[in-house]
Coordinates of C-alpha atoms in Angstrom, one line a residue:
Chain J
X12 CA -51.8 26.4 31.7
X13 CA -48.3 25.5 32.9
X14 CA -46.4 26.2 36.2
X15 CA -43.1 26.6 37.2
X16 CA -43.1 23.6 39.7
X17 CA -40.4 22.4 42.8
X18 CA -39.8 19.2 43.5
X19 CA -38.5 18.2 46.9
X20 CA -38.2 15.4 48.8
X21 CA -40.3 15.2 51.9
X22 CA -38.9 12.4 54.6
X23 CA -37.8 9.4 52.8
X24 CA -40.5 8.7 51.2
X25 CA -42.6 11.3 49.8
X26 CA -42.4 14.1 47.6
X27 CA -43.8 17.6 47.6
X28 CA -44.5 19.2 44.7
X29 CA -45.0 23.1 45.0
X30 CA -46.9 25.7 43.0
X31 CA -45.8 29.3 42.9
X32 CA -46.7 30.8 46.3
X33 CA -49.8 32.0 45.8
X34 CA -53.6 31.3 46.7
X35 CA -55.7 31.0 43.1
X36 CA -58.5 28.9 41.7
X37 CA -56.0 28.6 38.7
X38 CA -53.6 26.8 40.5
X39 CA -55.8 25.1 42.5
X40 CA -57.2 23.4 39.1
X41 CA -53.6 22.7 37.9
X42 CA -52.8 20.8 41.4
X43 CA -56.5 19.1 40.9
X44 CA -55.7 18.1 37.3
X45 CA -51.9 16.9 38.0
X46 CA -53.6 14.6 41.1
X47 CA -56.0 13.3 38.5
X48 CA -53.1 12.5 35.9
X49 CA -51.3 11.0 38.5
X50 CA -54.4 8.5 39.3
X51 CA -54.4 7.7 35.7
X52 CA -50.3 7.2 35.4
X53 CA -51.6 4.6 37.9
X54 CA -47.4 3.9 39.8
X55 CA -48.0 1.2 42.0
X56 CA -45.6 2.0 44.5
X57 CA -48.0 5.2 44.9
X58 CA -49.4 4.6 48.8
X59 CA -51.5 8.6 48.6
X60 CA -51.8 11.7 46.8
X61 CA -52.7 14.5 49.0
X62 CA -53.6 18.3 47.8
X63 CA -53.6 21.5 49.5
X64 CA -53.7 24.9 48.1
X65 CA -50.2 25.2 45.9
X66 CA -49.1 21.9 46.7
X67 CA -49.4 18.0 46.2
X68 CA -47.9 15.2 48.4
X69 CA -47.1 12.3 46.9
X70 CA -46.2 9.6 49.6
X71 CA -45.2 6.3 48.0
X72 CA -45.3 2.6 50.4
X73 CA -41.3 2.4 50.3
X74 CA -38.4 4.5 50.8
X75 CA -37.9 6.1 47.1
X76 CA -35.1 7.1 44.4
X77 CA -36.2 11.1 44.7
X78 CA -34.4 11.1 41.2
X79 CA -35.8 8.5 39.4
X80 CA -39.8 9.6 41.0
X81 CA -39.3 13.5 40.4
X82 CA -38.2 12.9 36.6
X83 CA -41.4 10.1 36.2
X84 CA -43.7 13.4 37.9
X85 CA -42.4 15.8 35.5
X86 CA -43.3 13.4 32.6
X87 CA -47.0 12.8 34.2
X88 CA -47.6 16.7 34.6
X89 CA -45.9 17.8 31.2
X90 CA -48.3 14.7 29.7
X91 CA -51.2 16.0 27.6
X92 CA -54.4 16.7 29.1
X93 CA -55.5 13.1 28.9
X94 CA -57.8 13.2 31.9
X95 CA -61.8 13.6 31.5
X96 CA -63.4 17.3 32.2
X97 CA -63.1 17.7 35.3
X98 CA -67.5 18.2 36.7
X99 CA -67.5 20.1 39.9
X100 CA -70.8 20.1 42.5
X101 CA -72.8 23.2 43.8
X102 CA -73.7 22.4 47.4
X103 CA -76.2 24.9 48.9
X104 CA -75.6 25.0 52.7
X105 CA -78.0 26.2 55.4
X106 CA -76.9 28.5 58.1
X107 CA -78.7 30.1 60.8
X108 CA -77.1 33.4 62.0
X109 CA -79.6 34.1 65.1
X110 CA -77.3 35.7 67.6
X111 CA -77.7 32.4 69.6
X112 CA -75.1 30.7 67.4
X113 CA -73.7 34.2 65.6
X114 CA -71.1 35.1 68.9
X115 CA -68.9 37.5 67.0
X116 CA -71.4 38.4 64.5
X117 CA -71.6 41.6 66.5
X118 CA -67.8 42.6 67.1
X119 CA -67.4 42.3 63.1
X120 CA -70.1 44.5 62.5
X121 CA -68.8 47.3 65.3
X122 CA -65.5 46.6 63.5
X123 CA -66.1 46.9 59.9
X124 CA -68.9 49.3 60.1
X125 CA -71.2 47.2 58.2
X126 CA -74.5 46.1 59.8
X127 CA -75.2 43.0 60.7
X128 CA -78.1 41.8 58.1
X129 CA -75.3 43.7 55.8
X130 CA -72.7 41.0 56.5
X131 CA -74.9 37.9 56.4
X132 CA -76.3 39.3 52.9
X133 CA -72.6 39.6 51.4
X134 CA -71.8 36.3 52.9
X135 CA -74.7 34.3 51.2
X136 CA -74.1 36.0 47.7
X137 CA -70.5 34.3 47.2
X138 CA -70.2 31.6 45.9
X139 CA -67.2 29.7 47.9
X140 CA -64.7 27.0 46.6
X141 CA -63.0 24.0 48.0
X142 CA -59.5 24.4 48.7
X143 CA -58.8 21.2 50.3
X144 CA -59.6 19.4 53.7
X145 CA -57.3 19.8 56.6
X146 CA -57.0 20.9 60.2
X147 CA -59.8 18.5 61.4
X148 CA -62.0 15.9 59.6
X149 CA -64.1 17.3 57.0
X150 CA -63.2 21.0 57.7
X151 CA -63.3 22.5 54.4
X152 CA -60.9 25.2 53.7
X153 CA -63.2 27.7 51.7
X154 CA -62.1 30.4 49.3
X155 CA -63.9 33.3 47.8
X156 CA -65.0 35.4 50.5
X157 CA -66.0 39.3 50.3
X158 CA -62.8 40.9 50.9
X159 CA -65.0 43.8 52.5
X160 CA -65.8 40.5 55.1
X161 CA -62.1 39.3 55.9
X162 CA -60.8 39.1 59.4
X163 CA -57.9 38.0 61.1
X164 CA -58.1 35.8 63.7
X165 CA -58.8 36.1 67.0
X166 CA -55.7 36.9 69.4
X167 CA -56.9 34.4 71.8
X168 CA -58.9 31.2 70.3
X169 CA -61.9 29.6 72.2
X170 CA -61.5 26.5 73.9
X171 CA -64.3 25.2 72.5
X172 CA -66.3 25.8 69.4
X173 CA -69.5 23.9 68.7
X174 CA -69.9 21.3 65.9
X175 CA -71.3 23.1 62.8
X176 CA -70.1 27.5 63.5
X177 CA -70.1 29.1 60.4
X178 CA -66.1 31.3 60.8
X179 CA -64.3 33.5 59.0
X180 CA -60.6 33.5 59.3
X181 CA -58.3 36.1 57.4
X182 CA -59.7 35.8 53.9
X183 CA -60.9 32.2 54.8
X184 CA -64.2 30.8 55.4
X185 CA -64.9 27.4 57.6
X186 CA -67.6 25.3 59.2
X187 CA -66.6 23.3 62.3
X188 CA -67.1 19.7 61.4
X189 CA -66.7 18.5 65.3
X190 CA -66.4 19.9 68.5
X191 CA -62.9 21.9 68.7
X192 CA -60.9 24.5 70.1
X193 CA -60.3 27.4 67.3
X194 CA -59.4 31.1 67.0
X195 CA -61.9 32.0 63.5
X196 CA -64.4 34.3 63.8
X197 CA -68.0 32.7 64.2
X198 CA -70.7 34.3 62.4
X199 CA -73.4 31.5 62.2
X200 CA -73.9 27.4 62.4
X201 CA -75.3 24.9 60.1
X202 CA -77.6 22.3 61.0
X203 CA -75.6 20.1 58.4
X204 CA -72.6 17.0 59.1
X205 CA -69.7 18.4 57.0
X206 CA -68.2 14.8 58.2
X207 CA -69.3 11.4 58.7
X208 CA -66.9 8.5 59.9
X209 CA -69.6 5.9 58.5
X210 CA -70.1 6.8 55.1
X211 CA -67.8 6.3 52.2
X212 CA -66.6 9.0 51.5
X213 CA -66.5 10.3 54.9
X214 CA -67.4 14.1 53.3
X215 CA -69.5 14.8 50.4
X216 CA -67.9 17.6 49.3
X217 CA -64.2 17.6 47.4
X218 CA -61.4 19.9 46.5
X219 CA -62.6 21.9 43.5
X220 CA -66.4 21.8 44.5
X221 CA -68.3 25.2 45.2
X222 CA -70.6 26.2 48.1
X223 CA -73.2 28.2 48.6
X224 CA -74.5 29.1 52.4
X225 CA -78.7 30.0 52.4
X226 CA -80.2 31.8 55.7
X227 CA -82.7 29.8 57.8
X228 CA -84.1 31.1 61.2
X229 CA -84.0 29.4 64.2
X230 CA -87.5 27.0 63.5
X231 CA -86.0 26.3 60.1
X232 CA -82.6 25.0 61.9
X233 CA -84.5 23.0 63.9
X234 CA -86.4 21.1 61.6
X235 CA -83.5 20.4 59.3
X236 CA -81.6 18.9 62.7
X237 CA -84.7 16.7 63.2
X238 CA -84.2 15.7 59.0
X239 CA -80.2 15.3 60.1
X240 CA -80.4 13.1 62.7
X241 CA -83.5 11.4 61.7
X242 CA -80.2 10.5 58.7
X243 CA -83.2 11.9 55.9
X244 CA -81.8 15.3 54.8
X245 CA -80.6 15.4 52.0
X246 CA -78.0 18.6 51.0
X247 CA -79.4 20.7 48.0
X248 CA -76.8 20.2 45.0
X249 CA -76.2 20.4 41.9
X250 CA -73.2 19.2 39.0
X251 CA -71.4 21.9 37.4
X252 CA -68.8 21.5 35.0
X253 CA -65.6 24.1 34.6
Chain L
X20 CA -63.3 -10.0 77.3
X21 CA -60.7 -7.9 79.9
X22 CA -62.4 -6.1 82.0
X23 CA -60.9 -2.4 82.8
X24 CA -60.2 -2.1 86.7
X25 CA -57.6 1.2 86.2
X26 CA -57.6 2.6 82.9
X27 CA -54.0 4.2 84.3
X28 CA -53.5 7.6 83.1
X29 CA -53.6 7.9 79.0
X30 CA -54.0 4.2 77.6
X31 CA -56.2 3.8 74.2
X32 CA -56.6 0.7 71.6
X33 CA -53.7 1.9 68.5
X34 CA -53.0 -0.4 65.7
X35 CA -50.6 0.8 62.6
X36 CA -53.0 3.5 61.6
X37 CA -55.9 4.7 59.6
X38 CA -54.6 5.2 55.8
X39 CA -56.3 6.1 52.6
X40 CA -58.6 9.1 54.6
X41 CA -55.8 11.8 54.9
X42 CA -57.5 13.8 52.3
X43 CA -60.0 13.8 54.3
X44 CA -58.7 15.3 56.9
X45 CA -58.2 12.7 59.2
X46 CA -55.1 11.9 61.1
X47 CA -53.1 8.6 60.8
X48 CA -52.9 7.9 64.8
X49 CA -51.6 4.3 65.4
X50 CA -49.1 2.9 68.1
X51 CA -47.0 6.1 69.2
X52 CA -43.6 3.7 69.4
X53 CA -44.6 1.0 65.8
X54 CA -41.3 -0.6 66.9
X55 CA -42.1 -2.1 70.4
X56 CA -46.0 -2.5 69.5
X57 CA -44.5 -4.8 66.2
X58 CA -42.1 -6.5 68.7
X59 CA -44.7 -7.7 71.4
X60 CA -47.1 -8.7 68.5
X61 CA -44.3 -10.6 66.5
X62 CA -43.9 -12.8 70.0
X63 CA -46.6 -13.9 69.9
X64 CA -47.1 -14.7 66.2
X65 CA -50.1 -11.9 65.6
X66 CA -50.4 -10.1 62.7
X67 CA -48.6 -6.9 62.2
X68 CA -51.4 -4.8 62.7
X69 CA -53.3 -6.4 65.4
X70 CA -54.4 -3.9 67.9
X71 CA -52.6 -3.0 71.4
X72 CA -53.1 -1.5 74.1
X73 CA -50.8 1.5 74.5
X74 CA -50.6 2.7 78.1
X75 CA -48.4 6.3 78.8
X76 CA -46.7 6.9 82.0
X77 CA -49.2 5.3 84.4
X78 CA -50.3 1.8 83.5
X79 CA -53.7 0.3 83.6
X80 CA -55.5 -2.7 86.1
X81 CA -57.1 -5.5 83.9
X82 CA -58.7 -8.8 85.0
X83 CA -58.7 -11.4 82.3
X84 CA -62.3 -12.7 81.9
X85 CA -61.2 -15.4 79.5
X86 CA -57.8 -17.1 78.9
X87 CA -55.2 -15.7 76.0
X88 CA -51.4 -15.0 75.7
X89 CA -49.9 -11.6 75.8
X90 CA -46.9 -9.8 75.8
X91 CA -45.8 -6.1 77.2
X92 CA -43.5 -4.0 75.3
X93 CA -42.2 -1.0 75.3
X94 CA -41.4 1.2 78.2
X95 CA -40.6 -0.6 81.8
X96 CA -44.1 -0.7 83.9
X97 CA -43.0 -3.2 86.3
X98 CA -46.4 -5.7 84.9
X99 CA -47.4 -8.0 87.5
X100 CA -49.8 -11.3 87.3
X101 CA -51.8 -11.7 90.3
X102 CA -48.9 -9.3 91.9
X103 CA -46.2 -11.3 90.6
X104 CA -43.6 -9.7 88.8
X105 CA -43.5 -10.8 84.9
X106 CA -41.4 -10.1 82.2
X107 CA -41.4 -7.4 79.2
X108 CA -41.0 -8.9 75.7
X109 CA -41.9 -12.6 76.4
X110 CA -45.0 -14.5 75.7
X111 CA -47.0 -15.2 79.2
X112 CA -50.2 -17.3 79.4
X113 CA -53.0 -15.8 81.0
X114 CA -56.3 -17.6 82.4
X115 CA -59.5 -16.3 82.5
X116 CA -59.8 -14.1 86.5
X117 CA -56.1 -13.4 86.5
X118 CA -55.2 -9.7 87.5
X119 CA -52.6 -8.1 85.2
X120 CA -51.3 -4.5 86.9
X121 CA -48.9 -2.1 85.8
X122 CA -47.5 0.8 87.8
X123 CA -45.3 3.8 86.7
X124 CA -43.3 3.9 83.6
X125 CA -39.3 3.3 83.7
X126 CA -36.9 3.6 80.3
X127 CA -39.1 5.2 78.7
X128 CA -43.0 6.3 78.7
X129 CA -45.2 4.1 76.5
X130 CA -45.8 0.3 76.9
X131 CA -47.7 -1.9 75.2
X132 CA -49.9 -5.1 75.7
X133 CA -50.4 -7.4 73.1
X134 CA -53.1 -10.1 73.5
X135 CA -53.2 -13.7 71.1
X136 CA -54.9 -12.3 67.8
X137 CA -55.0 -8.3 69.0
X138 CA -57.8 -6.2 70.8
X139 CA -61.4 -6.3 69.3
X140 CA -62.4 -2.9 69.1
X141 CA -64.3 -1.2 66.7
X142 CA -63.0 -1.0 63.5
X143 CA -63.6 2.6 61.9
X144 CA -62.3 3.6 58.5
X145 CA -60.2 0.4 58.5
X146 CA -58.8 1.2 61.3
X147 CA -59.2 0.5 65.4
X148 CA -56.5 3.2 66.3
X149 CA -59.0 5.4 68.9
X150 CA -59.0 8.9 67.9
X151 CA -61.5 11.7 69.3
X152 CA -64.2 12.5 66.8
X153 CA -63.4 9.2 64.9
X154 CA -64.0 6.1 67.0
X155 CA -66.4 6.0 70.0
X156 CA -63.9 7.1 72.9
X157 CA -60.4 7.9 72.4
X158 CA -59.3 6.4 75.7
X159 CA -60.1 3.9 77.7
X160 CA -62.3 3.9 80.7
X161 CA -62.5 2.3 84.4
X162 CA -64.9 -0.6 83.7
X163 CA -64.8 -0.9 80.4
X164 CA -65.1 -4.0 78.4
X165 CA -62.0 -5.1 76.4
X166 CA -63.3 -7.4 73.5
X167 CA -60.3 -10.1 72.7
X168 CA -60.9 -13.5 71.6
X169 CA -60.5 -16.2 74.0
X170 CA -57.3 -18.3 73.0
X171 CA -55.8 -21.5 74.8
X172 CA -52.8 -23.7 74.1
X173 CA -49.2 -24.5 74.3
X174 CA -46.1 -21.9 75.2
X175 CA -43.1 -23.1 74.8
X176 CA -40.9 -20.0 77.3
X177 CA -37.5 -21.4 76.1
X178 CA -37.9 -19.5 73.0
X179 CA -40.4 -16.8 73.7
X180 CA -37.3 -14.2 75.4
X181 CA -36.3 -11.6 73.4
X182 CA -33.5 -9.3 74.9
X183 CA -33.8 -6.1 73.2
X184 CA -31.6 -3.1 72.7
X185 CA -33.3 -0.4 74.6
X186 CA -30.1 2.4 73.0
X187 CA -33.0 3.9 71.1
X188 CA -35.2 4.7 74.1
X189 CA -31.8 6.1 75.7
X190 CA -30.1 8.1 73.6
X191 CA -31.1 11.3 72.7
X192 CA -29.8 11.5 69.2
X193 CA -32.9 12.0 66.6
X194 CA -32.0 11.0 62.9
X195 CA -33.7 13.5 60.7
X196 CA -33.9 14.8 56.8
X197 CA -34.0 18.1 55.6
X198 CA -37.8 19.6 55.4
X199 CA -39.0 21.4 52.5
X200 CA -38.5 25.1 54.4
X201 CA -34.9 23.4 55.6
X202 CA -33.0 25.9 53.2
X203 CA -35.0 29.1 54.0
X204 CA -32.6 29.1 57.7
X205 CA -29.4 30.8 57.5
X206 CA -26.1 28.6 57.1
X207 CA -25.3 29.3 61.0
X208 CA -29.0 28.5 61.3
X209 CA -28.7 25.2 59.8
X210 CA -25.6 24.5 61.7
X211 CA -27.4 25.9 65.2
X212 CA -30.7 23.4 64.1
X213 CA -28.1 20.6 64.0
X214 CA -26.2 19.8 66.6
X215 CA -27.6 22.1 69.3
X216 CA -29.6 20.4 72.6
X217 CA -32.9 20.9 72.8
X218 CA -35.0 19.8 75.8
X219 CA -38.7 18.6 75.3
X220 CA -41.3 20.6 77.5
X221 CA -44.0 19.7 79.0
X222 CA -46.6 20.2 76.4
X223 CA -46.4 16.9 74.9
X224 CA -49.0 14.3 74.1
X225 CA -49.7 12.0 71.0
X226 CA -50.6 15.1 68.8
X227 CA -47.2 17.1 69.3
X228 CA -43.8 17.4 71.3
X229 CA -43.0 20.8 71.8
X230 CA -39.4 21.9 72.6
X231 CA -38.3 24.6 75.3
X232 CA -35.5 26.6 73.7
X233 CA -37.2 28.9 71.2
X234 CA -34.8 28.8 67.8
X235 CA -34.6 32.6 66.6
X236 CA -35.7 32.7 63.0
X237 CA -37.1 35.0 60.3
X238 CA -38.9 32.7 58.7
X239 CA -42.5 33.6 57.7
X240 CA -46.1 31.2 57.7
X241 CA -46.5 29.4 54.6
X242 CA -49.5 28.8 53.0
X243 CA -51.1 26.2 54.7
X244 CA -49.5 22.8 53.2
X245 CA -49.3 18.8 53.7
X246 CA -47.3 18.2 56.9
X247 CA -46.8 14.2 58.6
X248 CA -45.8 12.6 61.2
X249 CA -42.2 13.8 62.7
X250 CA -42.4 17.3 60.8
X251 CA -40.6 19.4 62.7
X252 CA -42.3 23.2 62.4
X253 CA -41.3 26.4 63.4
X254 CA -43.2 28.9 64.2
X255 CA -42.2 32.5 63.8
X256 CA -42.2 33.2 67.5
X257 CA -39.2 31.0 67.1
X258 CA -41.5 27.7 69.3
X259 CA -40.3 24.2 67.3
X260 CA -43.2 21.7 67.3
X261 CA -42.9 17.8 66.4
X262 CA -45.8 16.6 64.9
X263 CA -46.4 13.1 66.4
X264 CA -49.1 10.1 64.9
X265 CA -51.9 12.4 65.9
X266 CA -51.3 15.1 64.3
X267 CA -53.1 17.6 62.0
X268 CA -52.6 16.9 58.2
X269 CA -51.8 20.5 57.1
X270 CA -50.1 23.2 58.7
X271 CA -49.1 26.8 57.8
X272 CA -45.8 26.9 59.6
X273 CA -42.4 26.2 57.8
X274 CA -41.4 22.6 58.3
X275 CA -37.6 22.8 58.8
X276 CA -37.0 19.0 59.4
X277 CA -38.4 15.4 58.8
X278 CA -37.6 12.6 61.6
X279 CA -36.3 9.1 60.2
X280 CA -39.1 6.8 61.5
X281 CA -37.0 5.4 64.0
X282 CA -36.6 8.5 65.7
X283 CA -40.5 9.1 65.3
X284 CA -40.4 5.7 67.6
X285 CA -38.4 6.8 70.1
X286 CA -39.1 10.2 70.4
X287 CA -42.3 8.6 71.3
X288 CA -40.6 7.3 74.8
X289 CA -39.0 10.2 75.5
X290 CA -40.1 12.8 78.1
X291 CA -40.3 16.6 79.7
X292 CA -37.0 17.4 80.5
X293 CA -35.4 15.0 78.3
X294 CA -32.8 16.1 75.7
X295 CA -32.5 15.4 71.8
X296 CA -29.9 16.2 69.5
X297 CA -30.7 16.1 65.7
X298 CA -28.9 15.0 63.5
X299 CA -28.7 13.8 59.5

């Protein structure tokens, strides 16, 4: 599949490259598969290639000729699909959503009309997908949740949200990899680092990976927190290819 | 070692940056003003990237537990050895139990102490720029330990001055290119963008400048997207934000302009109540 794609310059040297302006897992494997053709195209003067949803930044080490770089990325993406299948990981994610960690677990369910053990059953059946990483280190922006489930965000956001709340925000899904102030709705927390400065990489899941979020109760979430910071658990996954 | 006496009001360890983990969501941090931090560590023959200390507004109290060289740039914080006076932007031995003090910031609001071969922090994804969430602290604290390696020798002052041309901390002009969302603003909007004062507020720190005058605009969100260091973003309710060298590495607002990174530098110096101008 082909895109209409923009090319613009962004500062002196980078270049964004835009997708039509729309959230979908077919774009977000066209952006995936252009990144990975750039990789192989292999332009040395190339410093990082970052995704989001619709878009790619290409920054290079020097200031650029925007000509000259814009006509080399049209040849990479209009280049033939040269690049390997793309395999894609399943992570399975515990979340406890005792109302200890669930704070606007009940507000949604007043609001919606849809009990509690209602929502937390719609929310484990989905399976979620990557988007890209942003906002914080190792905060996952997560597509594929129950429309009946969406939610804007809250008017007024928390000062502080604890490391690991499971939130909804508009049609988004999110776990809080540290400590932060945020306006998402929190329905639950996982047990689970989404982000670790030590290893390499940092977070184990990428853009194009799915998720899966399983219910433990509060004795379960403990014993996987002694597993996490004993540094022995290890996250339930498995390779998928598209 | 240096041990911290003051930590002064906002100083951290910053070096160029943390690269290569963007897609990971982590922010590039690094010395706010890359030009005076490149300065004090080219006196004094250090690698590019050796690690400073930046100090904002308030300086710190150190005492020197071994001997080194170092050299303040930046902003003006009146440094004094053992409570004499010493100069900005010159090499200046130091012996192991001397008392380096800085007080409040003039021309400007960041300054910067290099040391012979750079601070010894941590290093954390190739990096020793402090950043919350990253690296152990993100500031520094009253009786902390400073690692620095001890260095002793010959400095020859005749050649170590460097005048410098402080028109970039002064003026308020900010050199900028268009953003992607640049052409969504009306013609008069582009013209009003450019060209009109704006004056910084006080929400500023190493994340973001924001400016006072709200800019009326139509514009909507975008879909959250790649932003840098300088983007300039507006927000609908017409707020204009500067993303600085902590910042986020998406947003969802439209980003209307791009600073040159010279302007990023001295933006960096500038504060509430100051005025900038931008301008291609």
């Amino acid at each position: 599949m082909s895109f209409k794609l923009s090319y613009k310059p962004f500062g002196e040297q980078g270049i964004l490259v835009e997708w039509p302006n729309q959230i979908s897992e077919s774009i977000l494997e066209n952006v995936l598969g252009f990144k990975s053709k750039i990789r192989i195209a292999e332009d040395a003067d190339i410093a990082e290639v970052r995704t989001a949803y619709q878009s790619v930044l290409i920054l290079f080490h020097t200031p650029i000729n925007f000509q000259q770089k814009i006509e080399g990325l049209k040849r990479v993406y209009a280049s033939a699909e040269k690049e390997e299948k793309r395999t894609s990981q399943l992570w399975r994610i515990p979340v406890c959503y005792d109302d200890c960690f669930a704070l606007d677990l009940e507000h949604l369910s007043a609001v919606k009309n849809i009990s509690k053990s209602e929502i937390i059953k719609r929310h484990i059946q989905a399976t979620y997908t990557v988007y890209f990483i942003g906002f914080l280190p190792g905060f996952l922006y997560l597509g594929g949740l129950d429309d009946t489930l969406s939610m804007p965000r809250k008017s007024t956001p928390r000062l502080v949200i604890e490391k690991g709340a499971v939130a909804i925000g508009g049609n988004q899904i999110g776990v809080y990899p540290s400590e932060s102030p945020g306006g998402w709705n929190i329905i639950g927390k996982s047990p689970i680092p989404f982000f670790n400065e030590n290893l390499n990489p940092p977070c184990f899941a990428v853009p194009g990976d799915r998720i899966e979020f399983y219910a433990v109760n509060l004795k379960e979430f403990n014993d996987i927190k002694v597993l996490v910071d004993a540094g022995v658990y290890q996250i339930e996954s498995e390779v998928t290819s598209d | 070692m240096i041990k911290v006496l003051n930590s002064g009001l906002y100083s951290s360890i910053q070096d160029l940056g943390r690269y290569g983990v963007h897609e990971y969501g982590v922010p590039y941090s690094g010395a706010m003003d890359k030009q005076a931090m490149l300065m004090a560590n080219t006196i004094l023959a250090n690698a590019e990237d050796s690690a400073v200390l930046e100090m904002t507004m308030l300086g710190a109290k150190l005492e020197f537990q071994c001997d080194t060289f170092i050299c303040i740039s930046g902003a003006d914080m009146r440094a004094k050895l053992n409570g004499t006076r010493i100069a900005n932007y010159k090499m200046i031995p130091i012996k192991a139990s001397n008392v380096l003090s800085f007080s409040s910031a003039n021309g400007g609001i960041r300054t910067y102490l290099a040391v012979t071969g750079g601070f010894q922090s941590e290093i954390v994804m190739r990096s020793r720029s402090m950043y919350q969430g990253i690296t152990q602290s993100h500031v520094i604290r009253n009786n902390d330990l400073l690692s620095i390696e001890p260095h002793s020798g010959q400095c020859h002052p005749k050649n170590a001055r460097l005048k410098i041309n402080k028109d970039d901390f002064l003026h308020g002009q900010l050199g900028v290119f268009k953003g992607p969302e640049f052409n969504l603003l009306s013609e008069a909007q582009q013209k009003l963008l450019i060209g009109k004062p704006f004056t910084i507020s006080k929400n500023n720190n190493r994340m973001a400048y924001q400016l006072e005058e709200p800019f009326a605009n139509k514009l909507d969100s975008i879909i959250t997207s790649p932003v840098l260091p300088g983007t300039v973003q507006l927000t609908p309710s017409g707020e204009m934000i500067i993303l600085m060298r902590d910042c986020q590495t998406t947003g969802g607002y439209p980003r209307v302009l791009q600073l040159k990174p010279t302007s990023l530098n001295s933006l960096a110096q500038k504060y509430a109540g100051q005025e900038v101008i931008f301008c291609f």
